[in-house]
mmCIF file of C-alpha atoms and ligand atoms in Angstrom:
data_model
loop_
_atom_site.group_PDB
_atom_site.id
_atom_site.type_symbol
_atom_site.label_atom_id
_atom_site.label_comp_id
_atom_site.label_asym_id
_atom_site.label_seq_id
_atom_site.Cartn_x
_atom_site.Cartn_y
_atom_site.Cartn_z
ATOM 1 C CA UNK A 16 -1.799 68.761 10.065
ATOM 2 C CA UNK A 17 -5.211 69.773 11.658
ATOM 3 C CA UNK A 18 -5.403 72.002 14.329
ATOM 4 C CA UNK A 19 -8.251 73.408 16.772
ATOM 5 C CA UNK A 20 -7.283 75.746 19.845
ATOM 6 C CA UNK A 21 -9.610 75.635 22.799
ATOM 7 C CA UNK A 22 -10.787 78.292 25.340
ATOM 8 C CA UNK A 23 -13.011 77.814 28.591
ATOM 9 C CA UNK A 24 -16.467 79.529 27.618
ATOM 10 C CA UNK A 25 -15.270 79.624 24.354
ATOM 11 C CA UNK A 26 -15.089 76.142 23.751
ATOM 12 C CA UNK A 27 -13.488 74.138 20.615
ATOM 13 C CA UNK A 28 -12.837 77.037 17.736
ATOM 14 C CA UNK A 29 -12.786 76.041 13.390
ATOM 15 C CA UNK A 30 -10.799 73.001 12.669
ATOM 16 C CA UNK A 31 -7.993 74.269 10.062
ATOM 17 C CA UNK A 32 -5.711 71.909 8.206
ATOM 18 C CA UNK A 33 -2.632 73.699 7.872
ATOM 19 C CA UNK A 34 1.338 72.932 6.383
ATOM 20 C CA UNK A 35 3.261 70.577 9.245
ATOM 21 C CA UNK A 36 5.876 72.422 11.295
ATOM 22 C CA UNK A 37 6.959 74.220 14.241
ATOM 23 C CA UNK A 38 4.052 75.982 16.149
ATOM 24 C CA UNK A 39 5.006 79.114 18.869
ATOM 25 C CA UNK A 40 3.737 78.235 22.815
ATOM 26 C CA UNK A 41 4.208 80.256 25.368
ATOM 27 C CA UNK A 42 7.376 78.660 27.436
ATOM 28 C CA UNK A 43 4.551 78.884 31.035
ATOM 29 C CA UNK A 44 2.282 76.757 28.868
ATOM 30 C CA UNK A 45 1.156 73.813 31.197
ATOM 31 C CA UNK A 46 2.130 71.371 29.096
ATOM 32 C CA UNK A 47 5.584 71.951 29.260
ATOM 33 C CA UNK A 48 5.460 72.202 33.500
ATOM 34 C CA UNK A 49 2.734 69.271 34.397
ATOM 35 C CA UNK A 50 2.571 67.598 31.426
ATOM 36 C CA UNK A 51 -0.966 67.747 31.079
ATOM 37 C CA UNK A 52 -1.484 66.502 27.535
ATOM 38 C CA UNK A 53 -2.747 62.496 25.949
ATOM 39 C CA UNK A 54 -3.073 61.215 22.434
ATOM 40 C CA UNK A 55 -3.807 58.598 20.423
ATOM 41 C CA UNK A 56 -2.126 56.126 17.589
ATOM 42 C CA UNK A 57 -3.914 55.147 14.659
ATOM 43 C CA UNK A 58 -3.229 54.176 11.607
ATOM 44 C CA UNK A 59 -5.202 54.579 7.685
ATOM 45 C CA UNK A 60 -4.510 52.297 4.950
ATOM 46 C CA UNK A 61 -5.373 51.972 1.525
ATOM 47 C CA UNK A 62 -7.672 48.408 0.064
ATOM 48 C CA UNK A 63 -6.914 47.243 -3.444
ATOM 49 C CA UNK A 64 -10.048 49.310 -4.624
ATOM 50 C CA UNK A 65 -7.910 52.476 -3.351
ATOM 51 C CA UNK A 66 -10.107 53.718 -0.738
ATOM 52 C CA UNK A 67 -9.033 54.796 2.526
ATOM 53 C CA UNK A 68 -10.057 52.615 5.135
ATOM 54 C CA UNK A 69 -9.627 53.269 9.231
ATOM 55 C CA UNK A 70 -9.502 50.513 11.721
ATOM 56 C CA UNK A 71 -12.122 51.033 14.547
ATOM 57 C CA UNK A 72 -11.666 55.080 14.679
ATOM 58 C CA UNK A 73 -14.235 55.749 16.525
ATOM 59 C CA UNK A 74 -12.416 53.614 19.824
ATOM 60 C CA UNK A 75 -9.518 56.001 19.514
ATOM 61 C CA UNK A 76 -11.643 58.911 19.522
ATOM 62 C CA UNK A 77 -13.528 57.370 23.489
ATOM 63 C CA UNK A 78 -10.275 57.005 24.487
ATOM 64 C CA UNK A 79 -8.918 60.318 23.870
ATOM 65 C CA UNK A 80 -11.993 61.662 25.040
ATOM 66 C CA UNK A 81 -11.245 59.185 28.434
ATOM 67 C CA UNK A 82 -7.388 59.976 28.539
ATOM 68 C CA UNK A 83 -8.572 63.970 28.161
ATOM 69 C CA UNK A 84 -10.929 63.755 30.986
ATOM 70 C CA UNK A 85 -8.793 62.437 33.463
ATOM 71 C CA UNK A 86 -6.383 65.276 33.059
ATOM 72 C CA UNK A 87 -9.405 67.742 32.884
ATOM 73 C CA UNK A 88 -8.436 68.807 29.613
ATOM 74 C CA UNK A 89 -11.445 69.292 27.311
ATOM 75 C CA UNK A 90 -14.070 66.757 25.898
ATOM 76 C CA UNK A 91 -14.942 66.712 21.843
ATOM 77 C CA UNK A 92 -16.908 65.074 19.649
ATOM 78 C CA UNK A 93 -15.618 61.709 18.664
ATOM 79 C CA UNK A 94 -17.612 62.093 15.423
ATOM 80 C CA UNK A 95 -16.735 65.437 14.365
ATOM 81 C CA UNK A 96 -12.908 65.155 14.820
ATOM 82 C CA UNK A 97 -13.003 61.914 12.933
ATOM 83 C CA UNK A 98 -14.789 64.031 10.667
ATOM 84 C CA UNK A 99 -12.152 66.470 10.369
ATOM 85 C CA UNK A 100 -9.303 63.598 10.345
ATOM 86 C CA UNK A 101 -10.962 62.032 6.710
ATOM 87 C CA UNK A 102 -10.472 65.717 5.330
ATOM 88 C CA UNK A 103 -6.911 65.665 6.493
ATOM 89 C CA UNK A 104 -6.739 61.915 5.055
ATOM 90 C CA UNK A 105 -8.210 63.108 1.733
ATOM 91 C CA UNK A 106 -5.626 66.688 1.158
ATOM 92 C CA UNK A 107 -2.921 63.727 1.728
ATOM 93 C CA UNK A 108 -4.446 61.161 0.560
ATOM 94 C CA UNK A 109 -0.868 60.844 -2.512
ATOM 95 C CA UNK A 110 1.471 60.295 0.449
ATOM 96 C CA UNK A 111 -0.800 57.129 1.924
ATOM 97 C CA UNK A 112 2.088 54.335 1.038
ATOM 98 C CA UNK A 113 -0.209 51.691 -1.417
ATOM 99 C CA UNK A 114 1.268 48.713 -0.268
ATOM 100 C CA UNK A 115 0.135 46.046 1.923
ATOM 101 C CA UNK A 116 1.830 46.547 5.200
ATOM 102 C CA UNK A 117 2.475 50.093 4.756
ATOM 103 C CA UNK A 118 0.291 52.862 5.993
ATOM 104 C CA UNK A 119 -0.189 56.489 7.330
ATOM 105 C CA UNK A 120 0.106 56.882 11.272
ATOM 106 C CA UNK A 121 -1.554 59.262 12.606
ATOM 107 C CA UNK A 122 -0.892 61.093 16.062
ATOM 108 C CA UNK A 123 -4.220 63.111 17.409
ATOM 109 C CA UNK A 124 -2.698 64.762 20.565
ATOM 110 C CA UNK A 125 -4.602 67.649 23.080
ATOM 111 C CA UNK A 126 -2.278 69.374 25.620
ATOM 112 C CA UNK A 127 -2.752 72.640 27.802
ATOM 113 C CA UNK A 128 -1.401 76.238 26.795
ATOM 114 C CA UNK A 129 -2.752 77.461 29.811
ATOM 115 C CA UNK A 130 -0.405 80.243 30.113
ATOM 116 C CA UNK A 131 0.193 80.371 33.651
ATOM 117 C CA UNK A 132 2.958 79.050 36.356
ATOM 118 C CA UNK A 133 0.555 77.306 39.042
ATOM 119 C CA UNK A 134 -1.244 74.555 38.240
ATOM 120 C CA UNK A 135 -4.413 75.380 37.868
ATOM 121 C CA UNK A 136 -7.707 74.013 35.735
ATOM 122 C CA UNK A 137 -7.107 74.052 32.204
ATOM 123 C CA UNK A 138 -8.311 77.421 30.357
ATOM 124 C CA UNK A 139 -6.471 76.684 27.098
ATOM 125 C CA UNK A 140 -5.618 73.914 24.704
ATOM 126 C CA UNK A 141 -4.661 72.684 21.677
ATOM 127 C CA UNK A 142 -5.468 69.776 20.204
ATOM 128 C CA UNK A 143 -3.638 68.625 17.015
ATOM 129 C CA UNK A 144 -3.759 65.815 14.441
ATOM 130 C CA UNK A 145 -0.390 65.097 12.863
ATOM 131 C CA UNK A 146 1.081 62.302 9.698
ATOM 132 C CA UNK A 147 3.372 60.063 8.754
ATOM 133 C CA UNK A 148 3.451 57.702 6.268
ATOM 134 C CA UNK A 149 5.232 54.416 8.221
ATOM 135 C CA UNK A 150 6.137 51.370 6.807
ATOM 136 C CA UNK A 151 5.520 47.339 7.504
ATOM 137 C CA UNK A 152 7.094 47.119 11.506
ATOM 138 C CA UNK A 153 9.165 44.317 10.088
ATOM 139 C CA UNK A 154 10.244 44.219 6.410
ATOM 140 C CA UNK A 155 10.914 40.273 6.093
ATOM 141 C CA UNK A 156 8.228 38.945 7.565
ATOM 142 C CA UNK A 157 7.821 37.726 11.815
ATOM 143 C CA UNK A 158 10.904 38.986 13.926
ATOM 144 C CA UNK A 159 10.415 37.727 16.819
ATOM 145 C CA UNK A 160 11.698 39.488 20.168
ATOM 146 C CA UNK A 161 13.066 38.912 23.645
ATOM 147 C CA UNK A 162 11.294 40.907 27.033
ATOM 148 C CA UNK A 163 13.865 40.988 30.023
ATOM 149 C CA UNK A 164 11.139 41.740 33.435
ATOM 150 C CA UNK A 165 11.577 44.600 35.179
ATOM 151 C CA UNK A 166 10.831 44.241 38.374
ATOM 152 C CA UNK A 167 12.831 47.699 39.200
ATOM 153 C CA UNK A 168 10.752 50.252 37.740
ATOM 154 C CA UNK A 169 6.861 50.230 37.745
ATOM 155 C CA UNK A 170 5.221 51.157 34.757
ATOM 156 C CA UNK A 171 1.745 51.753 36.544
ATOM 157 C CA UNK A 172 0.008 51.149 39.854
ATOM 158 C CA UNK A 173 -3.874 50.622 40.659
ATOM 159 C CA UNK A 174 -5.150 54.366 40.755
ATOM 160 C CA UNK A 175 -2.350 55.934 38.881
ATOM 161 C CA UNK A 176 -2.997 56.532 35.065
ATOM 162 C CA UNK A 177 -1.828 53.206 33.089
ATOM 163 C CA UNK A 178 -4.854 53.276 31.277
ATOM 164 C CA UNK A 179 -4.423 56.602 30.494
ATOM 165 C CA UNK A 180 -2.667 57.372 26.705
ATOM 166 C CA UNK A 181 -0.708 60.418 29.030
ATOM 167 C CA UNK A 182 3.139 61.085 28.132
ATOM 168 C CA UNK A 183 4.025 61.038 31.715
ATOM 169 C CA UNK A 184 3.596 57.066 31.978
ATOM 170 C CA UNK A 185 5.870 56.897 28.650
ATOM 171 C CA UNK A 186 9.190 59.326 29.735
ATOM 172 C CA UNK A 187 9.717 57.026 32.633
ATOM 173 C CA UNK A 188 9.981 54.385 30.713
ATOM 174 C CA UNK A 189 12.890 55.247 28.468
ATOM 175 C CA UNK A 190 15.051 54.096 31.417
ATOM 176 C CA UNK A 191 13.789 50.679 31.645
ATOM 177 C CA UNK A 192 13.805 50.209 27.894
ATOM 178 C CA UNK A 193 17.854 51.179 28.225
ATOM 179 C CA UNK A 194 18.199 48.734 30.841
ATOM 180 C CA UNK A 195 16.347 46.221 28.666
ATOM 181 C CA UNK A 196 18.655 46.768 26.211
ATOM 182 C CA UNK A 197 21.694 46.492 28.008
ATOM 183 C CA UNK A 198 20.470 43.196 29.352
ATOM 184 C CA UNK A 199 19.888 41.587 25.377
ATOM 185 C CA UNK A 200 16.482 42.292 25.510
ATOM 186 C CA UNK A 201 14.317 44.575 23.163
ATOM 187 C CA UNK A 202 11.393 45.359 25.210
ATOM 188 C CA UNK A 203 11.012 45.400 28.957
ATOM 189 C CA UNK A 204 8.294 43.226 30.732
ATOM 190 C CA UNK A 205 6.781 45.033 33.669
ATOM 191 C CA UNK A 206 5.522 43.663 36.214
ATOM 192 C CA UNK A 207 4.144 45.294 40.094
ATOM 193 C CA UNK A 208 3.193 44.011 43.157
ATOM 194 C CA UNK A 209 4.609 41.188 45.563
ATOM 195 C CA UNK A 210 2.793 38.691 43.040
ATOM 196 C CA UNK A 211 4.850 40.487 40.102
ATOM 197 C CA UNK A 212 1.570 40.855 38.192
ATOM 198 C CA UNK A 213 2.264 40.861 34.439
ATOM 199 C CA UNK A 214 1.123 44.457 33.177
ATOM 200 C CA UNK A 215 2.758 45.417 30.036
ATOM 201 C CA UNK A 216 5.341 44.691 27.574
ATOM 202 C CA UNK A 217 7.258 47.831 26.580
ATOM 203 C CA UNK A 218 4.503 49.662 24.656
ATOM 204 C CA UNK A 219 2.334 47.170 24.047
ATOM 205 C CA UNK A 220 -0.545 44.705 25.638
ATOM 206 C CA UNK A 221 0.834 41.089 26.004
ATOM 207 C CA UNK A 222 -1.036 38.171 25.659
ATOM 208 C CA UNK A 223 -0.186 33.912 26.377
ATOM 209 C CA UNK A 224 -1.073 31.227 24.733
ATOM 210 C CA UNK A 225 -1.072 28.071 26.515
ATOM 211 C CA UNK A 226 -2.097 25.476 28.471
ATOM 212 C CA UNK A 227 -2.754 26.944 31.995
ATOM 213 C CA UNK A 228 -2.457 25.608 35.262
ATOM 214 C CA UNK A 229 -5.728 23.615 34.745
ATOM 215 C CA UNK A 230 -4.415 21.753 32.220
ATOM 216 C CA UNK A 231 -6.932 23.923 30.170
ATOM 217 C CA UNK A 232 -6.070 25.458 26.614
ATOM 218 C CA UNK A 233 -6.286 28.877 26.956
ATOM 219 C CA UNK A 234 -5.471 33.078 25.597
ATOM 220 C CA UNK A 235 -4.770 35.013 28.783
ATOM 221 C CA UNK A 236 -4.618 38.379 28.850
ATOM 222 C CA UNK A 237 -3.904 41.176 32.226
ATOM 223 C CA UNK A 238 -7.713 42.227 33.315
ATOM 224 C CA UNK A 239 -8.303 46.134 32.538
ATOM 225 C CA UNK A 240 -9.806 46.123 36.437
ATOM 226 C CA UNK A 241 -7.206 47.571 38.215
ATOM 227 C CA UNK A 242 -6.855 50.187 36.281
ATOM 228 C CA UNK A 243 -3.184 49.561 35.195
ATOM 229 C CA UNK A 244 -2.831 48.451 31.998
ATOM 230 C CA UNK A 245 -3.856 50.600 28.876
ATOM 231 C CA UNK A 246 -7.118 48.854 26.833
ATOM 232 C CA UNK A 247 -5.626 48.560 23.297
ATOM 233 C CA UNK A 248 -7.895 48.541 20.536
ATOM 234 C CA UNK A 249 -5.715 45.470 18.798
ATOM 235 C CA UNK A 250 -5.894 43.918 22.369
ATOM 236 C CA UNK A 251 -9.611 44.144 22.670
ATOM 237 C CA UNK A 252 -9.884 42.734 18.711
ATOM 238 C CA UNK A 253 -7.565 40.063 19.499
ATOM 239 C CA UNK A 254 -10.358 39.294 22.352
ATOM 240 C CA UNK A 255 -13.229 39.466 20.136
ATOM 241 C CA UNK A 256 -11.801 37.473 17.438
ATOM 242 C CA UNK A 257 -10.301 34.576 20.062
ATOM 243 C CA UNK A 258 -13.945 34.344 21.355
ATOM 244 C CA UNK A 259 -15.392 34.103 17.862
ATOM 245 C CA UNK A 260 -13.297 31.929 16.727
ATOM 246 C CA UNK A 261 -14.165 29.290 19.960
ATOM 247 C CA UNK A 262 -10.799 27.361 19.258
ATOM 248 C CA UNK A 263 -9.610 27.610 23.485
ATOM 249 C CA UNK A 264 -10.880 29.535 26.537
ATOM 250 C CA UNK A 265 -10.001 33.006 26.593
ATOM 251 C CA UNK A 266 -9.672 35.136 29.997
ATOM 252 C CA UNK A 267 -8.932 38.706 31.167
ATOM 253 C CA UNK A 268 -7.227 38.217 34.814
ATOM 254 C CA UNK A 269 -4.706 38.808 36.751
ATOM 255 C CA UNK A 270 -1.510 37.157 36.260
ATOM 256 C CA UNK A 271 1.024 36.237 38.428
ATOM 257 C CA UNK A 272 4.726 35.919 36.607
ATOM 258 C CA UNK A 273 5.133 33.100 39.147
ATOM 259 C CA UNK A 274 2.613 31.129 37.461
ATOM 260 C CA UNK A 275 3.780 32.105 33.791
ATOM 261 C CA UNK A 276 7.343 30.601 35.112
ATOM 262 C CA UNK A 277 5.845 27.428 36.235
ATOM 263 C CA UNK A 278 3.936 26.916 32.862
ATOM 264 C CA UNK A 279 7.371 27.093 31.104
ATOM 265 C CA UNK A 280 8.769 24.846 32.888
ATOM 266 C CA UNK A 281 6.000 22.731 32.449
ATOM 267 C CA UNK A 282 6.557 23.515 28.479
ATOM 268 C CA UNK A 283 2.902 24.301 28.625
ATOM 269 C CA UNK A 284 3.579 28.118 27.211
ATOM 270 C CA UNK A 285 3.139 27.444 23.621
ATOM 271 C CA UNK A 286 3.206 31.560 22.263
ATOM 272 C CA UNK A 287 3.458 34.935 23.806
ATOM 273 C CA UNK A 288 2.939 37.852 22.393
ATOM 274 C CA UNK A 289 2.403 41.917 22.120
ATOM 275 C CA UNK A 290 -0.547 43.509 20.531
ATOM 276 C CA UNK A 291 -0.456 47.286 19.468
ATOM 277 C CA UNK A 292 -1.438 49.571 16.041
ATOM 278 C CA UNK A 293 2.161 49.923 15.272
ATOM 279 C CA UNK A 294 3.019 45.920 14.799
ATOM 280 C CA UNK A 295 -0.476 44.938 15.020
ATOM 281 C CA UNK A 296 1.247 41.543 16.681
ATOM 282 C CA UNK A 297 4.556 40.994 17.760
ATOM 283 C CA UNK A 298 5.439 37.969 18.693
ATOM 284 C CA UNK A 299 7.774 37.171 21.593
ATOM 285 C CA UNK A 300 10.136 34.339 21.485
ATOM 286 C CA UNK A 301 11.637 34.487 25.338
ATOM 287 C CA UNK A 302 11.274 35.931 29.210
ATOM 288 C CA UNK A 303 14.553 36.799 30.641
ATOM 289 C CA UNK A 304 14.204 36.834 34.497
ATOM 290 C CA UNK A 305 16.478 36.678 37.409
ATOM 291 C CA UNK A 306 19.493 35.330 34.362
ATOM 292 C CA UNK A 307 17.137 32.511 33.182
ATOM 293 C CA UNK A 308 15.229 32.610 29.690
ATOM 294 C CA UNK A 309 11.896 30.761 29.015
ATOM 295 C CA UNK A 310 11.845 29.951 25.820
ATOM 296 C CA UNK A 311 8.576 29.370 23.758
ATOM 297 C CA UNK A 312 9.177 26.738 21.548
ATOM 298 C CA UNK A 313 10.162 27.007 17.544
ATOM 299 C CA UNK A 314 6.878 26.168 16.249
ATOM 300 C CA UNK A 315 5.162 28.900 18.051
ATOM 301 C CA UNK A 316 6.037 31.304 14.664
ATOM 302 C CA UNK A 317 4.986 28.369 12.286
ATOM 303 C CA UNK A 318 2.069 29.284 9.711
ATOM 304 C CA UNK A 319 -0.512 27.134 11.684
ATOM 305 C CA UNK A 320 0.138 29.128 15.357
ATOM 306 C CA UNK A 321 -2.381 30.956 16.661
ATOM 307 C CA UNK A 322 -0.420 34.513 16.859
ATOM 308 C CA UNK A 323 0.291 34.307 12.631
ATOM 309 C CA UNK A 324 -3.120 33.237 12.112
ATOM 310 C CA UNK A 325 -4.102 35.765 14.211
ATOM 311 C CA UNK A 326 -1.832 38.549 12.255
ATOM 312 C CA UNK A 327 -3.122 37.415 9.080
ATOM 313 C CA UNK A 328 -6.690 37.874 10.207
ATOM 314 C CA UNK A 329 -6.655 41.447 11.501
ATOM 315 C CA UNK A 330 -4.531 42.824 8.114
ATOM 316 C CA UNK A 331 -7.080 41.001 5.948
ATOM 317 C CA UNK A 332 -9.768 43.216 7.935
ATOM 318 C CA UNK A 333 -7.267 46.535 8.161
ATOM 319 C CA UNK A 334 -6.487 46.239 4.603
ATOM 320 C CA UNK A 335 -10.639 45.537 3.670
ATOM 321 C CA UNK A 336 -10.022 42.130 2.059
ATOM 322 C CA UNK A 337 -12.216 41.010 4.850
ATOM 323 C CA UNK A 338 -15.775 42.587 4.369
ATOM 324 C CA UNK A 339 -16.067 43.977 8.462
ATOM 325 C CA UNK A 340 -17.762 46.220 10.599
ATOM 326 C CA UNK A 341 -14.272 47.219 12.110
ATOM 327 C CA UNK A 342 -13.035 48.797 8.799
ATOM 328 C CA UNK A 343 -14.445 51.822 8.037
ATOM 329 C CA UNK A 344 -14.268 53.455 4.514
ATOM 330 C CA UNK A 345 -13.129 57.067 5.385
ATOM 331 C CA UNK A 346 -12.139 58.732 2.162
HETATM 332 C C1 PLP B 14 -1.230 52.494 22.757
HETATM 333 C C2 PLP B 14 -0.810 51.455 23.726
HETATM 334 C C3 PLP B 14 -1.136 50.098 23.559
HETATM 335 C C4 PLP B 14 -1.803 49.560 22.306
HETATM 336 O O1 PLP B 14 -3.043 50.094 22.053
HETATM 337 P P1 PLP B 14 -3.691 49.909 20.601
HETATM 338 O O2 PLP B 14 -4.996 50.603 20.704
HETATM 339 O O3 PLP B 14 -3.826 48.456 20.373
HETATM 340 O O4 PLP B 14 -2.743 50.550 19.629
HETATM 341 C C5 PLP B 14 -0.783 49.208 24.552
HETATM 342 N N1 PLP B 14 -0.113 49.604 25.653
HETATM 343 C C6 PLP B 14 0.243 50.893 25.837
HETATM 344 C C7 PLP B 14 0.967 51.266 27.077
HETATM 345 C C8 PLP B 14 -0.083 51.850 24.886
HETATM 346 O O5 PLP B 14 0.276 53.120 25.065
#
């Protein structure tokens, strides 16, 4: 793993890459008390030609950098750790998984040691860049899931820190995913507000694809305005890609569950579906709310539907079988 240790006037000291394993804190250390740490998920994989390829890095790295400032925690530079994270990639490169699918996660995380019981600014910190090899999220192809909506607990709120990678907006959320589970779902939906906006679904940015309410075809995703909802790198691909591609309008807004219910009832939903590094795409097969599940309907996992097509596109770029800008050749 790679660590660096941070001081105020000190600043950011050498980067060491040193064995995985239990590191010694003191038990005041901020982090434990105020939880005043972020990170990031990203993911290297290996092309045919066995190079080690990174998708978009340097977006994790401004987000980190975002997450860190809004817990006052110190800035870096995006370059240099990413830097750093290829010579990590390269002492480990044997333990990269070679198979399409597969791939090494890897967890860059900065917390405060600040050794003291008040809350005060942050005067120490560590940041660390930890492994795993991980395999494909699902090992026989699409599995799609069920989302139950939670309109008991609220994942994030305009001014609060949704779009924030901050473990504070994650421990709360263990609940809700129980509660999912107990109600046959995998994932909970949330939702806030009188209007039940659509925010999140469990860990992951959600997106519809359908006809809306003006009989128009369109991708919808929840607008990154508010401030609620955390701006995924896949989601923001997905985005790019839709637009590029020209095949149906495709909106960031605000989105009432209301008016998602309606469209299923219309049968106008056609796919739904979560976008994150860790399944890349997930599709979502129903909604449970209030005892009722809207379906989508069976052809929405077919080759030909927008969300495989979609899947298929952005692992032919991670893997480098697509020549683009967003893969990067780190090692
Ligand atoms: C990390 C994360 C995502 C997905 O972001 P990616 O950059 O696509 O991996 C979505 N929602 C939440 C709450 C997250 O923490």
């Amino acid at each position: 793993m790679l660590k660096v240790e941070w001081r105020n006037g000190l600043g950011w000291s050498n980067p060491q890459i040193i064995q995985s394993g239990p590191i010694a804190l003191h038990p005041f250390a901020h982090v434990f008390h105020y939880a005043n740490e972020c990170y990031e998920g990203m993911k290297a994989y290996i092309d045919s030609n066995g190079n080690v390829r990174m998708f978009r890095p340097e977006k994790n790295m401004e987000r980190l950098n975002f997450s860190a400032s809004r817990l006052c925690l110190p800035a870096f530079n995006g370059e240099e750790l990413l830097k750093c994270i290829e010579a990590l990639l390269k002492v480990d490169k044997e333990w990269i998984p070679r198979k399409k699918g597969y791939a090494m996660y890897l967890r860059p995380l900065i917390f405060s040691t600040t050794p003291w019981l008040g809350l005060t600014q942050t005067s120490e910190a560590h940041l660390y860049v930890m492994m795993s090899p991980v395999g494909p999220y699902f090992k026989s192809g699409f599995v799609p899931i069920k989302l139950a909506v939670d309109s008991k607990w609220i994942r994030a709120w305009p001014g609060g820190t949704g779009n924030v990678k901050f473990g504070g907006n994650y421990s709360p959320t263990v609940m809700a995913q129980r509660d999912a589970a107990n109600a046959g779902a995998s994932q909970a939906l949330f939702v806030y507000d009188k209007e039940q906006y659509i925010t999140e679904a469990g860990t992951m940015n959600i997106f519809l694809f359908w006809k809306n309410n003006m009989g128009e075809i369109e991708l919808v995703t929840p607008s990154l305005e508010d401030g609620t909802i955390l701006a995924g790198i896949t989601r923001q691909s997905v985005i790019d890609l839709a637009r590029e591609w020209g095949e149906c309008k495709v909106t960031e807004r605000m989105l009432p569950l209301q008016e998602v219910l309606d469209a299923f009832i219309r049968e106008d939903v056609y796919e739904i579906f979560g976008t994150g590094t860790a399944a890349v795409i997930q599709p979502i097969s129903s909604i449970s709310y209030d005892g009722i599940d809207y379906s989508v309907p069976k052809n929405a996992f077919s080759e030909n539907a927008f969300q495989v097509r979609m899947t298929n596109t952005l692992t032919a770029i991670q893997y480098g079988e697509i020549d683009h800008p967003w893969s990067r050749v780190v090692a």
